[in-house]
PDB file of C-alpha atoms and ligand atoms in Angstrom:
ATOM      1  CA  UNK V   1      -0.040  -0.098  -0.084  1.00 46.00           C
ATOM      2  CA  UNK V   2       1.364   3.432  -0.811  1.00 58.00           C
ATOM      3  CA  UNK V   3       0.019   6.916  -0.811  1.00 80.00           C
ATOM      4  CA  UNK V   4      -1.261   8.350  -4.090  1.00 79.00           C
ATOM      5  CA  UNK V   5       1.141  10.374  -6.138  1.00 76.00           C
ATOM      6  CA  UNK V   6       1.047  13.937  -5.636  1.00 73.00           C
ATOM      7  CA  UNK V   7      -0.477  13.703  -2.071  1.00 88.00           C
ATOM      8  CA  UNK V   8       1.087  15.943   0.383  1.00 95.00           C
ATOM      9  CA  UNK V   9       1.280  14.429   3.672  1.00 97.00           C
ATOM     10  CA  UNK V  10       2.614  16.288   6.812  1.00 98.00           C
ATOM     11  CA  UNK V  11       2.758  14.585  10.145  1.00 98.00           C
ATOM     12  CA  UNK V  12       3.074  16.812  13.194  1.00 98.00           C
ATOM     13  CA  UNK V  13       4.012  15.878  16.815  1.00 98.00           C
ATOM     14  CA  UNK V  14       0.474  17.073  18.223  1.00 98.00           C
ATOM     15  CA  UNK V  15      -2.800  18.702  17.583  1.00 98.00           C
ATOM     16  CA  UNK V  16      -1.546  22.293  18.323  1.00 98.00           C
ATOM     17  CA  UNK V  17       1.494  21.819  15.820  1.00 98.00           C
ATOM     18  CA  UNK V  18      -1.252  20.464  13.352  1.00 99.00           C
ATOM     19  CA  UNK V  19      -3.445  23.641  14.049  1.00 98.00           C
ATOM     20  CA  UNK V  20      -0.542  26.018  13.495  1.00 98.00           C
ATOM     21  CA  UNK V  21       0.304  24.558  10.173  1.00 98.00           C
ATOM     22  CA  UNK V  22      -3.163  24.421   8.977  1.00 98.00           C
ATOM     23  CA  UNK V  23      -3.743  28.139  10.162  1.00 98.00           C
ATOM     24  CA  UNK V  24      -0.766  29.135   8.233  1.00 98.00           C
ATOM     25  CA  UNK V  25      -2.202  27.681   4.862  1.00 98.00           C
ATOM     26  CA  UNK V  26      -5.449  29.217   5.667  1.00 98.00           C
ATOM     27  CA  UNK V  27      -4.028  32.595   6.139  1.00 98.00           C
ATOM     28  CA  UNK V  28      -1.969  32.263   2.975  1.00 98.00           C
ATOM     29  CA  UNK V  29      -5.240  31.391   1.110  1.00 98.00           C
ATOM     30  CA  UNK V  30      -7.071  34.278   2.570  1.00 98.00           C
ATOM     31  CA  UNK V  31      -4.287  36.691   1.623  1.00 98.00           C
ATOM     32  CA  UNK V  32      -4.540  35.357  -1.974  1.00 98.00           C
ATOM     33  CA  UNK V  33      -8.487  36.092  -1.935  1.00 97.00           C
ATOM     34  CA  UNK V  34      -9.415  32.474  -1.896  1.00 98.00           C
ATOM     35  CA  UNK V  35     -12.895  31.251  -1.323  1.00 98.00           C
ATOM     36  CA  UNK V  36     -12.731  28.764   1.619  1.00 98.00           C
ATOM     37  CA  UNK V  37     -14.717  25.699   2.566  1.00 98.00           C
ATOM     38  CA  UNK V  38     -14.900  25.482   6.278  1.00 98.00           C
ATOM     39  CA  UNK V  39     -15.543  22.714   8.601  1.00 98.00           C
ATOM     40  CA  UNK V  40     -16.730  22.394  12.255  1.00 98.00           C
ATOM     41  CA  UNK V  41     -15.877  19.729  14.905  1.00 97.00           C
ATOM     42  CA  UNK V  42     -13.449  19.358  17.748  1.00 97.00           C
ATOM     43  CA  UNK V  43     -10.506  19.104  15.262  1.00 98.00           C
ATOM     44  CA  UNK V  44     -11.077  22.666  13.852  1.00 98.00           C
ATOM     45  CA  UNK V  45     -11.191  24.415  17.248  1.00 98.00           C
ATOM     46  CA  UNK V  46      -7.427  24.833  17.714  1.00 98.00           C
ATOM     47  CA  UNK V  47      -7.175  25.523  14.055  1.00 98.00           C
ATOM     48  CA  UNK V  48      -9.545  28.385  14.367  1.00 98.00           C
ATOM     49  CA  UNK V  49      -7.817  29.646  17.444  1.00 98.00           C
ATOM     50  CA  UNK V  50      -4.529  29.624  15.621  1.00 98.00           C
ATOM     51  CA  UNK V  51      -6.008  31.326  12.580  1.00 98.00           C
ATOM     52  CA  UNK V  52      -7.430  34.065  14.572  1.00 98.00           C
ATOM     53  CA  UNK V  53      -4.239  34.689  16.497  1.00 98.00           C
ATOM     54  CA  UNK V  54      -2.429  35.060  13.203  1.00 98.00           C
ATOM     55  CA  UNK V  55      -4.976  37.325  11.568  1.00 98.00           C
ATOM     56  CA  UNK V  56      -5.074  39.648  14.674  1.00 97.00           C
ATOM     57  CA  UNK V  57      -1.371  39.810  14.907  1.00 98.00           C
ATOM     58  CA  UNK V  58      -1.191  41.129  11.237  1.00 98.00           C
ATOM     59  CA  UNK V  59      -0.359  44.941  10.676  1.00 98.00           C
ATOM     60  CA  UNK V  60      -3.675  46.881  10.439  1.00 98.00           C
ATOM     61  CA  UNK V  61      -3.830  47.315   6.789  1.00 98.00           C
ATOM     62  CA  UNK V  62      -3.196  43.563   6.148  1.00 98.00           C
ATOM     63  CA  UNK V  63      -5.558  42.458   8.681  1.00 98.00           C
ATOM     64  CA  UNK V  64      -8.300  44.820   7.353  1.00 98.00           C
ATOM     65  CA  UNK V  65      -7.701  43.442   3.746  1.00 98.00           C
ATOM     66  CA  UNK V  66      -8.018  39.717   4.748  1.00 98.00           C
ATOM     67  CA  UNK V  67     -11.240  40.490   6.710  1.00 98.00           C
ATOM     68  CA  UNK V  68     -12.678  42.581   4.140  1.00 98.00           C
ATOM     69  CA  UNK V  69     -11.994  39.851   1.452  1.00 97.00           C
ATOM     70  CA  UNK V  70     -13.272  36.986   3.569  1.00 98.00           C
ATOM     71  CA  UNK V  71     -15.728  34.555   1.897  1.00 97.00           C
ATOM     72  CA  UNK V  72     -16.238  31.121   3.135  1.00 98.00           C
ATOM     73  CA  UNK V  73     -18.966  28.347   3.081  1.00 98.00           C
ATOM     74  CA  UNK V  74     -19.274  25.801   5.539  1.00 98.00           C
ATOM     75  CA  UNK V  75     -19.769  22.160   4.785  1.00 98.00           C
ATOM     76  CA  UNK V  76     -22.903  21.480   6.669  1.00 98.00           C
ATOM     77  CA  UNK V  77     -25.703  22.272   9.328  1.00 98.00           C
ATOM     78  CA  UNK V  78     -27.958  20.243  11.385  1.00 98.00           C
ATOM     79  CA  UNK V  79     -31.633  20.441  10.311  1.00 98.00           C
ATOM     80  CA  UNK V  80     -33.644  22.181  12.820  1.00 98.00           C
ATOM     81  CA  UNK V  81     -30.873  24.259  14.564  1.00 98.00           C
ATOM     82  CA  UNK V  82     -30.364  27.879  13.927  1.00 96.00           C
ATOM     83  CA  UNK V  83     -27.708  30.243  14.596  1.00 96.00           C
ATOM     84  CA  UNK V  84     -29.248  30.953  18.185  1.00 96.00           C
ATOM     85  CA  UNK V  85     -28.984  27.300  19.053  1.00 97.00           C
ATOM     86  CA  UNK V  86     -25.553  26.886  20.788  1.00 97.00           C
ATOM     87  CA  UNK V  87     -24.987  23.557  19.119  1.00 97.00           C
ATOM     88  CA  UNK V  88     -25.655  24.835  15.585  1.00 98.00           C
ATOM     89  CA  UNK V  89     -22.603  24.893  13.373  1.00 98.00           C
ATOM     90  CA  UNK V  90     -23.585  28.471  12.678  1.00 98.00           C
ATOM     91  CA  UNK V  91     -23.261  29.184  16.331  1.00 98.00           C
ATOM     92  CA  UNK V  92     -19.986  27.378  16.321  1.00 97.00           C
ATOM     93  CA  UNK V  93     -18.532  29.414  13.623  1.00 98.00           C
ATOM     94  CA  UNK V  94     -19.736  32.672  15.331  1.00 97.00           C
ATOM     95  CA  UNK V  95     -17.888  31.737  18.437  1.00 97.00           C
ATOM     96  CA  UNK V  96     -14.850  30.380  16.694  1.00 98.00           C
ATOM     97  CA  UNK V  97     -14.323  33.086  13.986  1.00 98.00           C
ATOM     98  CA  UNK V  98     -17.023  35.762  13.379  1.00 98.00           C
ATOM     99  CA  UNK V  99     -16.837  37.198  16.980  1.00 97.00           C
ATOM    100  CA  UNK V 100     -13.109  37.092  17.497  1.00 97.00           C
ATOM    101  CA  UNK V 101     -12.316  38.505  14.101  1.00 98.00           C
ATOM    102  CA  UNK V 102     -15.398  40.907  13.735  1.00 97.00           C
ATOM    103  CA  UNK V 103     -16.638  39.296  10.549  1.00 97.00           C
ATOM    104  CA  UNK V 104     -20.004  40.462   9.326  1.00 92.00           C
ATOM    105  CA  UNK V 105     -22.803  37.790   9.303  1.00 80.00           C
ATOM    106  CA  UNK V 106     -23.028  37.207   5.582  1.00 89.00           C
ATOM    107  CA  UNK V 107     -19.269  36.480   5.128  1.00 96.00           C
ATOM    108  CA  UNK V 108     -19.493  33.149   6.941  1.00 97.00           C
ATOM    109  CA  UNK V 109     -22.112  31.174   4.789  1.00 98.00           C
ATOM    110  CA  UNK V 110     -23.681  27.938   6.104  1.00 98.00           C
ATOM    111  CA  UNK V 111     -26.790  25.970   4.984  1.00 98.00           C
ATOM    112  CA  UNK V 112     -29.863  27.320   6.880  1.00 98.00           C
ATOM    113  CA  UNK V 113     -30.869  24.467   9.481  1.00 98.00           C
ATOM    114  CA  UNK V 114     -34.209  26.280   9.935  1.00 98.00           C
ATOM    115  CA  UNK V 115     -35.219  26.396   6.310  1.00 98.00           C
ATOM    116  CA  UNK V 116     -38.827  25.018   5.982  1.00 98.00           C
ATOM    117  CA  UNK V 117     -37.861  22.765   2.866  1.00 98.00           C
ATOM    118  CA  UNK V 118     -34.433  21.275   3.678  1.00 98.00           C
ATOM    119  CA  UNK V 119     -34.135  19.825   0.106  1.00 98.00           C
ATOM    120  CA  UNK V 120     -34.798  23.123  -1.493  1.00 98.00           C
ATOM    121  CA  UNK V 121     -32.253  24.773   1.030  1.00 98.00           C
ATOM    122  CA  UNK V 122     -29.659  22.091  -0.308  1.00 98.00           C
ATOM    123  CA  UNK V 123     -30.075  23.298  -3.825  1.00 98.00           C
ATOM    124  CA  UNK V 124     -30.045  26.989  -2.836  1.00 98.00           C
ATOM    125  CA  UNK V 125     -26.739  26.526  -0.881  1.00 98.00           C
ATOM    126  CA  UNK V 126     -25.148  24.654  -3.673  1.00 97.00           C
ATOM    127  CA  UNK V 127     -26.174  27.354  -6.175  1.00 97.00           C
ATOM    128  CA  UNK V 128     -24.699  30.034  -3.763  1.00 98.00           C
ATOM    129  CA  UNK V 129     -21.404  28.174  -3.829  1.00 98.00           C
ATOM    130  CA  UNK V 130     -21.423  27.992  -7.557  1.00 96.00           C
ATOM    131  CA  UNK V 131     -22.325  31.622  -7.822  1.00 97.00           C
ATOM    132  CA  UNK V 132     -19.155  32.534  -5.747  1.00 97.00           C
ATOM    133  CA  UNK V 133     -17.062  30.594  -8.311  1.00 97.00           C
ATOM    134  CA  UNK V 134     -16.841  27.480  -6.359  1.00 98.00           C
ATOM    135  CA  UNK V 135     -14.476  26.692  -3.384  1.00 98.00           C
ATOM    136  CA  UNK V 136     -10.727  27.386  -3.820  1.00 98.00           C
ATOM    137  CA  UNK V 137      -9.466  25.559  -0.612  1.00 98.00           C
ATOM    138  CA  UNK V 138     -11.752  23.041   1.155  1.00 98.00           C
ATOM    139  CA  UNK V 139     -10.804  22.304   4.739  1.00 99.00           C
ATOM    140  CA  UNK V 140     -12.059  18.820   5.898  1.00 99.00           C
ATOM    141  CA  UNK V 141     -12.258  16.844   9.147  1.00 98.00           C
ATOM    142  CA  UNK V 142     -12.644  13.168   9.139  1.00 98.00           C
ATOM    143  CA  UNK V 143     -15.628  11.315  10.765  1.00 97.00           C
ATOM    144  CA  UNK V 144     -14.809   8.317  12.734  1.00 96.00           C
ATOM    145  CA  UNK V 145     -16.924   6.287  10.133  1.00 97.00           C
ATOM    146  CA  UNK V 146     -15.120   7.840   7.342  1.00 98.00           C
ATOM    147  CA  UNK V 147     -17.563  10.774   6.459  1.00 98.00           C
ATOM    148  CA  UNK V 148     -16.536  14.003   5.199  1.00 98.00           C
ATOM    149  CA  UNK V 149     -18.897  16.889   5.791  1.00 98.00           C
ATOM    150  CA  UNK V 150     -21.970  14.743   6.640  1.00 98.00           C
ATOM    151  CA  UNK V 151     -21.558  12.473   3.715  1.00 98.00           C
ATOM    152  CA  UNK V 152     -22.467   9.315   5.477  1.00 98.00           C
ATOM    153  CA  UNK V 153     -21.318   5.805   4.249  1.00 98.00           C
ATOM    154  CA  UNK V 154     -22.135   4.443   1.707  1.00 98.00           C
ATOM    155  CA  UNK V 155     -21.856   7.383  -0.439  1.00 98.00           C
ATOM    156  CA  UNK V 156     -20.714   7.642  -4.172  1.00 98.00           C
ATOM    157  CA  UNK V 157     -18.083  10.165  -5.287  1.00 98.00           C
ATOM    158  CA  UNK V 158     -20.761  12.304  -7.056  1.00 98.00           C
ATOM    159  CA  UNK V 159     -23.097  12.750  -4.319  1.00 98.00           C
ATOM    160  CA  UNK V 160     -24.776  16.294  -4.449  1.00 98.00           C
ATOM    161  CA  UNK V 161     -25.506  18.939  -1.830  1.00 98.00           C
ATOM    162  CA  UNK V 162     -28.458  17.381  -0.033  1.00 98.00           C
ATOM    163  CA  UNK V 163     -30.423  16.906   3.046  1.00 98.00           C
ATOM    164  CA  UNK V 164     -29.794  13.306   4.585  1.00 98.00           C
ATOM    165  CA  UNK V 165     -30.245  11.253   7.668  1.00 98.00           C
ATOM    166  CA  UNK V 166     -27.286  11.019  10.082  1.00 98.00           C
ATOM    167  CA  UNK V 167     -26.047   7.468  11.074  1.00 96.00           C
ATOM    168  CA  UNK V 168     -26.272   6.199  14.544  1.00 96.00           C
ATOM    169  CA  UNK V 169     -22.448   6.308  14.512  1.00 95.00           C
ATOM    170  CA  UNK V 170     -22.235   9.988  13.757  1.00 96.00           C
ATOM    171  CA  UNK V 171     -24.863  10.979  16.141  1.00 98.00           C
ATOM    172  CA  UNK V 172     -22.918   8.973  18.776  1.00 96.00           C
ATOM    173  CA  UNK V 173     -19.555  10.749  17.645  1.00 94.00           C
ATOM    174  CA  UNK V 174     -21.049  14.140  17.897  1.00 96.00           C
ATOM    175  CA  UNK V 175     -23.002  13.505  21.204  1.00 97.00           C
ATOM    176  CA  UNK V 176     -20.479  15.142  23.460  1.00 96.00           C
ATOM    177  CA  UNK V 177     -21.535  18.686  22.200  1.00 96.00           C
ATOM    178  CA  UNK V 178     -25.159  17.552  23.347  1.00 97.00           C
ATOM    179  CA  UNK V 179     -24.506  16.576  26.817  1.00 97.00           C
ATOM    180  CA  UNK V 180     -23.275  13.220  25.947  1.00 97.00           C
ATOM    181  CA  UNK V 181     -26.807  12.321  24.590  1.00 97.00           C
ATOM    182  CA  UNK V 182     -26.733  10.883  21.063  1.00 98.00           C
ATOM    183  CA  UNK V 183     -30.447  11.212  20.961  1.00 97.00           C
ATOM    184  CA  UNK V 184     -30.143  14.792  21.403  1.00 97.00           C
ATOM    185  CA  UNK V 185     -28.143  15.104  18.230  1.00 98.00           C
ATOM    186  CA  UNK V 186     -30.442  16.015  15.346  1.00 98.00           C
ATOM    187  CA  UNK V 187     -31.504  13.269  13.014  1.00 98.00           C
ATOM    188  CA  UNK V 188     -30.860  15.270   9.757  1.00 98.00           C
ATOM    189  CA  UNK V 189     -28.297  17.421   8.330  1.00 98.00           C
ATOM    190  CA  UNK V 190     -27.867  19.431   5.173  1.00 98.00           C
ATOM    191  CA  UNK V 191     -24.246  18.843   3.718  1.00 98.00           C
ATOM    192  CA  UNK V 192     -22.285  19.655   0.637  1.00 98.00           C
ATOM    193  CA  UNK V 193     -21.902  16.563  -1.265  1.00 98.00           C
ATOM    194  CA  UNK V 194     -18.759  14.599  -2.224  1.00 98.00           C
ATOM    195  CA  UNK V 195     -19.334  16.142  -5.661  1.00 98.00           C
ATOM    196  CA  UNK V 196     -18.868  19.701  -4.259  1.00 97.00           C
ATOM    197  CA  UNK V 197     -16.020  18.570  -2.042  1.00 98.00           C
ATOM    198  CA  UNK V 198     -14.213  16.968  -4.801  1.00 98.00           C
ATOM    199  CA  UNK V 199     -14.847  20.019  -7.193  1.00 98.00           C
ATOM    200  CA  UNK V 200     -12.939  22.395  -4.734  1.00 98.00           C
ATOM    201  CA  UNK V 201      -9.687  23.556  -6.416  1.00 98.00           C
ATOM    202  CA  UNK V 202      -7.683  22.193  -3.435  1.00 98.00           C
ATOM    203  CA  UNK V 203      -8.493  20.077  -0.394  1.00 98.00           C
ATOM    204  CA  UNK V 204      -6.967  20.076   2.963  1.00 98.00           C
ATOM    205  CA  UNK V 205      -7.608  17.174   5.233  1.00 98.00           C
ATOM    206  CA  UNK V 206      -6.995  17.567   8.946  1.00 99.00           C
ATOM    207  CA  UNK V 207      -7.004  14.646  11.323  1.00 98.00           C
ATOM    208  CA  UNK V 208      -5.895  14.376  14.910  1.00 98.00           C
ATOM    209  CA  UNK V 209      -5.963  11.512  17.620  1.00 98.00           C
ATOM    210  CA  UNK V 210      -5.410   7.736  17.729  1.00 98.00           C
ATOM    211  CA  UNK V 211      -8.984   7.243  17.578  1.00 98.00           C
ATOM    212  CA  UNK V 212      -8.993   8.239  13.871  1.00 98.00           C
ATOM    213  CA  UNK V 213      -5.667   6.214  12.850  1.00 98.00           C
ATOM    214  CA  UNK V 214      -7.629   3.224  11.455  1.00 98.00           C
ATOM    215  CA  UNK V 215     -10.191   5.246   9.447  1.00 98.00           C
ATOM    216  CA  UNK V 216      -7.293   7.459   8.229  1.00 98.00           C
ATOM    217  CA  UNK V 217      -5.497   4.478   6.981  1.00 98.00           C
ATOM    218  CA  UNK V 218      -8.602   3.276   5.217  1.00 98.00           C
ATOM    219  CA  UNK V 219      -9.164   6.728   3.736  1.00 98.00           C
ATOM    220  CA  UNK V 220      -5.777   7.150   2.259  1.00 98.00           C
ATOM    221  CA  UNK V 221      -4.434   3.622   1.552  1.00 97.00           C
ATOM    222  CA  UNK V 222      -7.278   1.219   0.830  1.00 97.00           C
ATOM    223  CA  UNK V 223      -9.024   1.267  -2.696  1.00 97.00           C
ATOM    224  CA  UNK V 224     -11.621   4.063  -2.863  1.00 98.00           C
ATOM    225  CA  UNK V 225     -15.119   2.840  -1.923  1.00 98.00           C
ATOM    226  CA  UNK V 226     -18.412   4.114  -0.965  1.00 98.00           C
ATOM    227  CA  UNK V 227     -18.174   2.537   2.550  1.00 98.00           C
ATOM    228  CA  UNK V 228     -15.396   5.105   3.282  1.00 98.00           C
ATOM    229  CA  UNK V 229     -16.645   8.468   1.814  1.00 98.00           C
ATOM    230  CA  UNK V 230     -13.308  10.031   2.621  1.00 98.00           C
ATOM    231  CA  UNK V 231     -11.445   7.645   0.333  1.00 98.00           C
ATOM    232  CA  UNK V 232     -12.750   9.391  -2.736  1.00 98.00           C
ATOM    233  CA  UNK V 233     -10.315  12.170  -1.719  1.00 98.00           C
ATOM    234  CA  UNK V 234      -7.586   9.931  -3.293  1.00 97.00           C
ATOM    235  CA  UNK V 235      -8.964  10.826  -6.701  1.00 95.00           C
ATOM    236  CA  UNK V 236      -8.386  14.710  -5.884  1.00 97.00           C
ATOM    237  CA  UNK V 237      -5.365  16.179  -7.729  1.00 95.00           C
ATOM    238  CA  UNK V 238      -4.448  18.470  -5.180  1.00 96.00           C
ATOM    239  CA  UNK V 239      -4.965  17.066  -1.774  1.00 97.00           C
ATOM    240  CA  UNK V 240      -2.885  18.023   1.280  1.00 98.00           C
ATOM    241  CA  UNK V 241      -3.234  16.078   4.574  1.00 98.00           C
ATOM    242  CA  UNK V 242      -1.916  17.494   7.920  1.00 98.00           C
ATOM    243  CA  UNK V 243      -2.222  15.057  10.735  1.00 98.00           C
ATOM    244  CA  UNK V 244      -0.598  14.375  14.332  1.00 98.00           C
ATOM    245  CA  UNK V 245       1.574  11.536  15.000  1.00 98.00           C
ATOM    246  CA  UNK V 246      -1.246   9.549  16.761  1.00 98.00           C
ATOM    247  CA  UNK V 247      -3.537   9.795  13.835  1.00 98.00           C
ATOM    248  CA  UNK V 248      -0.718   8.719  11.399  1.00 98.00           C
ATOM    249  CA  UNK V 249       0.145   5.782  13.547  1.00 98.00           C
ATOM    250  CA  UNK V 250      -1.489   3.210  11.464  1.00 98.00           C
ATOM    251  CA  UNK V 251      -0.310   4.638   8.008  1.00 97.00           C
ATOM    252  CA  UNK V 252       2.195   2.411   6.059  1.00 94.00           C
ATOM    253  CA  UNK V 253       4.908   4.683   5.084  1.00 90.00           C
ATOM    254  CA  UNK V 254       7.934   3.924   3.140  1.00 76.00           C
TER     255      UNK V 254
HETATM  256  C1  LIG N   1     -18.549  16.056  11.877  1.00 53.34           C
HETATM  257  C2  LIG N   1     -18.711  17.164  10.914  1.00 53.34           C
HETATM  258  C3  LIG N   1     -17.509  16.895   9.998  1.00 53.34           C
HETATM  259  C4  LIG N   1     -16.198  16.965  10.874  1.00 53.34           C
HETATM  260  C5  LIG N   1     -16.259  15.522  11.565  1.00 53.34           C
HETATM  261  C6  LIG N   1     -15.143  15.419  12.577  1.00 53.34           C
HETATM  262  O1  LIG N   1     -19.748  15.323  12.181  1.00 53.34           O
HETATM  263  N1  LIG N   1     -19.833  17.158   9.990  1.00 53.34           N
HETATM  264  O2  LIG N   1     -17.448  18.229   9.252  1.00 53.34           O
HETATM  265  O3  LIG N   1     -15.150  17.173  10.313  1.00 53.34           O
HETATM  266  O4  LIG N   1     -17.579  15.179  11.935  1.00 53.34           O
HETATM  267  O5  LIG N   1     -15.537  15.962  13.812  1.00 53.34           O
HETATM  268  P1  LIG N   1     -14.574  16.025  15.045  1.00 53.34           P
HETATM  269  O6  LIG N   1     -13.398  17.031  14.558  1.00 53.34           O
HETATM  270  O7  LIG N   1     -15.211  16.607  16.274  1.00 53.34           O
HETATM  271  O8  LIG N   1     -13.859  14.685  15.232  1.00 53.34           O
END
């Protein structure tokens, strides 16, 4: 088993070192005027902390330029949760980025979890991304069942932006944000599809922790298959992967 040609893999000692490396790449992309695709989850919390610190340390004019040019689209949102619900991804993004950086509401776009018609909302969101010219740099975490965004297995490589049912494994994975109660995690979400993710001009997969070591190895080193949605990333021509040593521990490296 080998890693695909062209894949750039960086292995850092710990999650904070991962966060610093990812924040540096995100800042560079923002300074080039990139449209960002953003993710939520525990993996991204130190990343966004490091990004805020870097932006706030810039000279005033550079900082103002980065903030004025900011355009980002999040991968997903829970159906039924709006920005005023603390566990919504919209609230997470407000707390992690919008408030500390002083971004205006429309700069950080997410699917509307409160839309009356979730299927129509998925279509609207997909068109919004397209109207912005698509995503230049897509940041991704990895679900413990191999999902990216909320593309649950099995999932083909060309799944569109849509509303879907979350798997029991994912509701369990995300239960910690809901008082440890998997039943309290919404049953549905709107997510950009694997098609949208693979259409991004470059993709940055970020994975930390020993609990993700086995699924990371499947994602990068087993033949791509619907049972591991992240494995379709192997087909992306510009994939960067930044992981900590614990997450990399099951990779077979030459
Ligand atoms: C969540 C999100 C993903 C996220 C992944 C990993 O369910 N939908 O976008 O990347 O699962 O989450 P965590 O970083 O908390 O492990």
